[in-house]
Short mmCIF file of C-alpha atoms in Angstrom, two decimals:
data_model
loop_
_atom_site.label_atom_id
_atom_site.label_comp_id
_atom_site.label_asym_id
_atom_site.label_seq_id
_atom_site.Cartn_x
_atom_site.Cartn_y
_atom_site.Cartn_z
CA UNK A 1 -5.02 5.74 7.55
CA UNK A 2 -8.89 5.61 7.64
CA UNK A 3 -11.16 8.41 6.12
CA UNK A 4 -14.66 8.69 5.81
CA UNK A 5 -16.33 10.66 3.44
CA UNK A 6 -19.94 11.97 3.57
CA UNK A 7 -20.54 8.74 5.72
CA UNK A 8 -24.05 7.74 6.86
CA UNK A 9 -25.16 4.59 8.75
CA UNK A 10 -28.75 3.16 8.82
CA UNK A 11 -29.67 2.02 12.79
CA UNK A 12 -31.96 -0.25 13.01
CA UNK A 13 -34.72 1.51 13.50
CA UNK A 14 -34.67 2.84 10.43
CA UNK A 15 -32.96 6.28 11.23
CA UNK A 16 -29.69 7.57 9.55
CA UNK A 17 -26.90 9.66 11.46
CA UNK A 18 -25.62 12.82 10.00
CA UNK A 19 -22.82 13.04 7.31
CA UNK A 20 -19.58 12.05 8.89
CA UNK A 21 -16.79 13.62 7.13
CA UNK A 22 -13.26 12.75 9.05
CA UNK A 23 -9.40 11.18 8.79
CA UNK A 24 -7.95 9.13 11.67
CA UNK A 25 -4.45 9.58 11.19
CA UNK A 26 -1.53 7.08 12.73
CA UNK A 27 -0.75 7.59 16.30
CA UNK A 28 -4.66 8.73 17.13
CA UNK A 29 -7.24 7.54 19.66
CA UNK A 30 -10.55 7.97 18.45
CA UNK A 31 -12.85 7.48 21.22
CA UNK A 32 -17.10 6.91 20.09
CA UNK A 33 -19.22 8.27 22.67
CA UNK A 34 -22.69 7.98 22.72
CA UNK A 35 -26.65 6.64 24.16
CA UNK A 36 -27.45 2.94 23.76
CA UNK A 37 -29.06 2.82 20.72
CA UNK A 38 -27.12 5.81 18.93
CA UNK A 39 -25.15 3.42 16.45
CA UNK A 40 -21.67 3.02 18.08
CA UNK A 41 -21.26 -0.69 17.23
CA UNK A 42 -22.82 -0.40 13.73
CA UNK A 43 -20.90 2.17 12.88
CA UNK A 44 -17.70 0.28 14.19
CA UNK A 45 -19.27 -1.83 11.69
CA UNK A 46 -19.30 -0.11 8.89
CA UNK A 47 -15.70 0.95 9.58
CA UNK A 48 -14.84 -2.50 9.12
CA UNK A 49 -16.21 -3.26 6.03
CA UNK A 50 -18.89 -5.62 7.40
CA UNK A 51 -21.92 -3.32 6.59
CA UNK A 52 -22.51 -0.97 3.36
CA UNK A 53 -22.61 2.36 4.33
CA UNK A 54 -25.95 4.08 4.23
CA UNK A 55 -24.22 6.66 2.31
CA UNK A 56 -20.29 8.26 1.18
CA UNK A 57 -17.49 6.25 1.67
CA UNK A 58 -14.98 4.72 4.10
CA UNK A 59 -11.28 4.40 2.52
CA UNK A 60 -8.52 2.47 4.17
CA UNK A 61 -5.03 3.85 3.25
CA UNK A 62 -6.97 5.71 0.72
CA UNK A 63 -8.38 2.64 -0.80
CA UNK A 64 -12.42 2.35 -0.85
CA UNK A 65 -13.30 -0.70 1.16
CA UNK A 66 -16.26 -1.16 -1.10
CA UNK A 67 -15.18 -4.50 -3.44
CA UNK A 68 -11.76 -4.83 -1.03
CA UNK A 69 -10.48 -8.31 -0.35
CA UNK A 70 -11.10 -9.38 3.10
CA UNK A 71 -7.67 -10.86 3.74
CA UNK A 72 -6.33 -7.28 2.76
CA UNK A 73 -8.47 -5.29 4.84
CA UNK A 74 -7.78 -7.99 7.72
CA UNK A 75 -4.21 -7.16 7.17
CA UNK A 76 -4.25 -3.45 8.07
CA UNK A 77 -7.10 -3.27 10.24
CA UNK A 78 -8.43 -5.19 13.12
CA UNK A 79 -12.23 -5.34 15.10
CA UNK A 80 -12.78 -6.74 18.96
CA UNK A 81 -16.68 -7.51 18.71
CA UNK A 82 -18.45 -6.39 21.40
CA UNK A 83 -19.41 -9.96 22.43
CA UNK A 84 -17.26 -13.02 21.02
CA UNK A 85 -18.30 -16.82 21.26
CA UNK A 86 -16.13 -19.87 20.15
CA UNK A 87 -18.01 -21.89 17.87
CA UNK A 88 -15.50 -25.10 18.73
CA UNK A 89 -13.28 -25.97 21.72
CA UNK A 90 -10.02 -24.73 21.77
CA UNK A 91 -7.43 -23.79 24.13
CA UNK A 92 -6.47 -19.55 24.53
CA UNK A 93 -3.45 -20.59 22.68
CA UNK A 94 -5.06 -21.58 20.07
CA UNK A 95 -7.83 -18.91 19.99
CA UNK A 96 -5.43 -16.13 19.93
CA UNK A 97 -3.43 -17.71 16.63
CA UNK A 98 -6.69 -17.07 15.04
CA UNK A 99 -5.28 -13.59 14.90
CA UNK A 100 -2.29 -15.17 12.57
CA UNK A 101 -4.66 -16.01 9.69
CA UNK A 102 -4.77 -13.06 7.51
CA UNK A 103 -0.65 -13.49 7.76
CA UNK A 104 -0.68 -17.06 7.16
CA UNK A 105 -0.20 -19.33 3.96
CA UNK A 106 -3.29 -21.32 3.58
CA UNK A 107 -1.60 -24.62 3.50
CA UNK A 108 1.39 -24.16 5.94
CA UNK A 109 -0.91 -22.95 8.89
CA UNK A 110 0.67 -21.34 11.27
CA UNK A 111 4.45 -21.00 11.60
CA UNK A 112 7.05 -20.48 14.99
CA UNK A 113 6.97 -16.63 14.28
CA UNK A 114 2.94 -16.64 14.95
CA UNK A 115 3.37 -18.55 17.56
CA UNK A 116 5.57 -16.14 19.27
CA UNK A 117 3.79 -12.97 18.18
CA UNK A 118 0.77 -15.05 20.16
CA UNK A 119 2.83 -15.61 23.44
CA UNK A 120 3.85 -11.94 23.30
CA UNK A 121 0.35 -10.79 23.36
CA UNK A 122 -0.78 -13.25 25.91
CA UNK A 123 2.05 -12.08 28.23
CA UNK A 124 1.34 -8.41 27.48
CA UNK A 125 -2.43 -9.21 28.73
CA UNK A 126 -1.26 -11.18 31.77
CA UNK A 127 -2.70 -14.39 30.15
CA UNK A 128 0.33 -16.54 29.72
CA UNK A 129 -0.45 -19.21 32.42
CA UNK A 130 -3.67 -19.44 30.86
CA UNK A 131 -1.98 -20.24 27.29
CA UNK A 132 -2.92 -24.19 27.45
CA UNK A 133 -7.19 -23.62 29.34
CA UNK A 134 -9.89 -24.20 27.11
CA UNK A 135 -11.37 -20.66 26.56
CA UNK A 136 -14.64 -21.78 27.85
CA UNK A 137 -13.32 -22.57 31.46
CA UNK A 138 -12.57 -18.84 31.66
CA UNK A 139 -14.38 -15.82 33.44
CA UNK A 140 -15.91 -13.49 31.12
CA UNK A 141 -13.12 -10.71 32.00
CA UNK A 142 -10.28 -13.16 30.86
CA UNK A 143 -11.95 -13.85 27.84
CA UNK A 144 -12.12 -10.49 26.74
CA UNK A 145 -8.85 -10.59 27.26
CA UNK A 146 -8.04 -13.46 25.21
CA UNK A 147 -10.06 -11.71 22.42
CA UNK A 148 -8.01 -8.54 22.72
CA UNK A 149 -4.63 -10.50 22.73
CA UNK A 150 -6.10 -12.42 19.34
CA UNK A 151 -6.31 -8.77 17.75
CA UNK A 152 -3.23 -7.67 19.02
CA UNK A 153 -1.51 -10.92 17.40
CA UNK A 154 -3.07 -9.91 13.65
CA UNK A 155 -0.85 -7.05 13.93
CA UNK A 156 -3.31 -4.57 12.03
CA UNK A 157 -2.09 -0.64 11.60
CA UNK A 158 -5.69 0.31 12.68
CA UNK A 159 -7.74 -1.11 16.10
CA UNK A 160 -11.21 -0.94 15.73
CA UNK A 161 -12.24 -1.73 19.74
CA UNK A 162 -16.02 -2.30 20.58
CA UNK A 163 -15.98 -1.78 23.99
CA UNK A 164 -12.32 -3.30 24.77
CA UNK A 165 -12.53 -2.35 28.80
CA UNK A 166 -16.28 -4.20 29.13
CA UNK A 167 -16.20 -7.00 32.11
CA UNK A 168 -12.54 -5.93 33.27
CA UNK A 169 -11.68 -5.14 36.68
CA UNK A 170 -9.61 -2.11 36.99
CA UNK A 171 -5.91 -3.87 37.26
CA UNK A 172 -6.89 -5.24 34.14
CA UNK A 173 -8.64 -1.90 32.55
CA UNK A 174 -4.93 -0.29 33.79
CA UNK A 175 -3.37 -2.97 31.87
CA UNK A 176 -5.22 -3.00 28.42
CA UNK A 177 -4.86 1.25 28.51
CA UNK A 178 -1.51 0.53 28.98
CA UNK A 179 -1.21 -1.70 26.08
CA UNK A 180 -3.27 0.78 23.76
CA UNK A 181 -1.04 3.80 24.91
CA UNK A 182 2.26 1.22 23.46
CA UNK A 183 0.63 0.82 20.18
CA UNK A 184 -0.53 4.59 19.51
CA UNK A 185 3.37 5.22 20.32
CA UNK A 186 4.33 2.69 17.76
CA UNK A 187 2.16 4.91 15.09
CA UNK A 188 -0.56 2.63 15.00
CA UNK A 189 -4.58 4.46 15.24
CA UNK A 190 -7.10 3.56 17.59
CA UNK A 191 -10.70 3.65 17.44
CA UNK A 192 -13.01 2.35 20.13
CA UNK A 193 -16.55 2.64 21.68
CA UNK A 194 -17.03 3.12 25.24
CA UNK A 195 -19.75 4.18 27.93
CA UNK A 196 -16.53 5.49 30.50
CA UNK A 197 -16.32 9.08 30.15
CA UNK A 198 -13.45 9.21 32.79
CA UNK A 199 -11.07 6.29 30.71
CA UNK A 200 -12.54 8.33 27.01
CA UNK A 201 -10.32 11.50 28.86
CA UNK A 202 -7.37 9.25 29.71
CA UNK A 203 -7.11 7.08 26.52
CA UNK A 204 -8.27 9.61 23.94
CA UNK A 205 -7.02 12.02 21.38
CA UNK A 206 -10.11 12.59 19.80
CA UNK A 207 -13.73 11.95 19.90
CA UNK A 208 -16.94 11.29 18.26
CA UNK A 209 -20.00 11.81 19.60
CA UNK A 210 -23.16 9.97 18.43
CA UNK A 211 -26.32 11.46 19.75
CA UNK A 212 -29.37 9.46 19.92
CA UNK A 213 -31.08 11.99 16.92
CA UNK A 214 -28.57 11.02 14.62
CA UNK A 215 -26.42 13.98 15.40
CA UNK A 216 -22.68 13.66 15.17
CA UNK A 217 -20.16 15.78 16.85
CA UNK A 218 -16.08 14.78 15.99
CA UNK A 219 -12.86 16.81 16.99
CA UNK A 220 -10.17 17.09 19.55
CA UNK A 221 -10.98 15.36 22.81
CA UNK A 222 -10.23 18.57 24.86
CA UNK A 223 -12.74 20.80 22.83
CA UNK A 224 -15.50 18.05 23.48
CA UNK A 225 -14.60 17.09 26.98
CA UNK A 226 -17.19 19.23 28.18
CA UNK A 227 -19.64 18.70 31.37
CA UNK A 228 -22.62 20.41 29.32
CA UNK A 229 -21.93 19.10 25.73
CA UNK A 230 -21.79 14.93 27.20
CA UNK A 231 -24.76 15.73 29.83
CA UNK A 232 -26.73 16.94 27.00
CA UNK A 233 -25.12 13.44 24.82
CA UNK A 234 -26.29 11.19 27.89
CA UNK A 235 -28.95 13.20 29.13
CA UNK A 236 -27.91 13.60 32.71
CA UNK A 237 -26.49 16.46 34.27
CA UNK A 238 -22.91 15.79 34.56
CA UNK A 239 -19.97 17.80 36.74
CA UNK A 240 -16.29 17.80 35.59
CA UNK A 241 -13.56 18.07 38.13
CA UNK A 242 -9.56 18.69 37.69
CA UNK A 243 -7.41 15.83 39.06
CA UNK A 244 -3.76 15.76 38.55
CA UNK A 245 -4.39 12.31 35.96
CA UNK A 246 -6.59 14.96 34.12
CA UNK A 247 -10.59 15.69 34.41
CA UNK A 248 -13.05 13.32 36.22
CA UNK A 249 -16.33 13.45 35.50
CA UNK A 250 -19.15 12.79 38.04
CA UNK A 251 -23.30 12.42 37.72
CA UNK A 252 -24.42 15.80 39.88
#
């Protein structure tokens, strides 16, 4: 679905990580571990077609991204940003239809169908009462919310999450894994950033591990669910513990 080839992205600072060579196939969870500062969001990024690479290639159903049309990329693939502000007033409703666009007809707007598909995924995030508030009467967790129900209206075959659990409480961390775990069974591929080691072992199938020297690490989650390998990611000495909902990690 996506596959990266010899890629390399430029951080700010100037530094470039490693050659990433990988395919995220449908039905995978692709979890991006890593230090602030490591690149997890530019790469995300990149992934998206919003930054050149540094070097290689990213290909989207083995198509190069380099010179694609926006409204087919936005078609196929979908990014939560990592923080989201609305530039004009508008209700949730409304916000979340924004997700209809790439489907659209530029002069019809949009039709009953998108406005269902937008209901769904309001009621599948627990937002349907909130359908008619302006968005910027809401609590930061709800609008993350509303910004996750706006990418699950576009309908992509690919998620690219920047930190989709960020300001939730955990009903509502429970709620969005629940809703990712749906759409990996419906064939669709994951991949998102996040800091939470112990959600990374519930939610993913693989990983990718950006360390703060530009190293990158990528495989299976249970080969890099490792105590040793993510203290030596985060640089804190971490424990790992076997719980019957899988492994917990702790700071020692």
């Amino acid at each position: 679905m996506l596959s990266l080839d010899a890629l390399t992205v430029q951080l700010p600072d100037g530094r470039r990580t490693q050659p990433l060579t990988l395919t995220i196939g449908a039905g995978q969870s692709w979890g991006v571990l890593g230090p602030n500062g490591a690149g997890k969001t530019t790469l995300l990024h990149t992934l998206a077609g919003l930054r050149a690479p540094a070097g290689g290639e990213v290909r989207l159903e083995g198509r190069s991204l380099a010179g694609a049309r926006r409204r087919w990329i936005a078609r196929r693939l979908a990014l939560l940003l990592q923080h989201y502000e609305d530039s004009f007033p508008a209700s949730v409703l409304q916000s979340v239809l924004v997700g209809r666009h790439p489907h659209t007809h530029p002069w019809r707007g949009e039709q009953a169908e998108d406005r269902r598909l937008a209901r769904a995924a309001l009621a599948r995030l627990d937002l349907s009462a909130l359908a008619p508030r302006a968005v910027g009467s809401l609590s930061g967790g709800e609008r993350r919310r509303v910004a996750m129900a706006a990418v699950l209206t576009q309908q992509p075959q690919l998620y690219l999450l920047d930190e989709p659990f960020d300001q939730l409480d955990p009903a509502h961390q429970q709620q969005v894994h629940r809703v990712l775990v749906e759409e990996r069974a419906a064939g669709r591929a994951i991949c998102l950033t996040l800091h939470d080691l112990n959600m990374a072992a519930r939610c993913c199938s693989h990983l990718l591990l950006l360390h703060a020297d530009g190293r990158v690490e990528a495989g299976p989650a249970p080969t890099l669910l490792d105590a040793d390998r993510l203290g030596a990611l985060f640089a804190c000495r971490l424990h790992a513990h076997a719980t019957p909902g899988g492994l917990c990690f702790t700071l020692a």
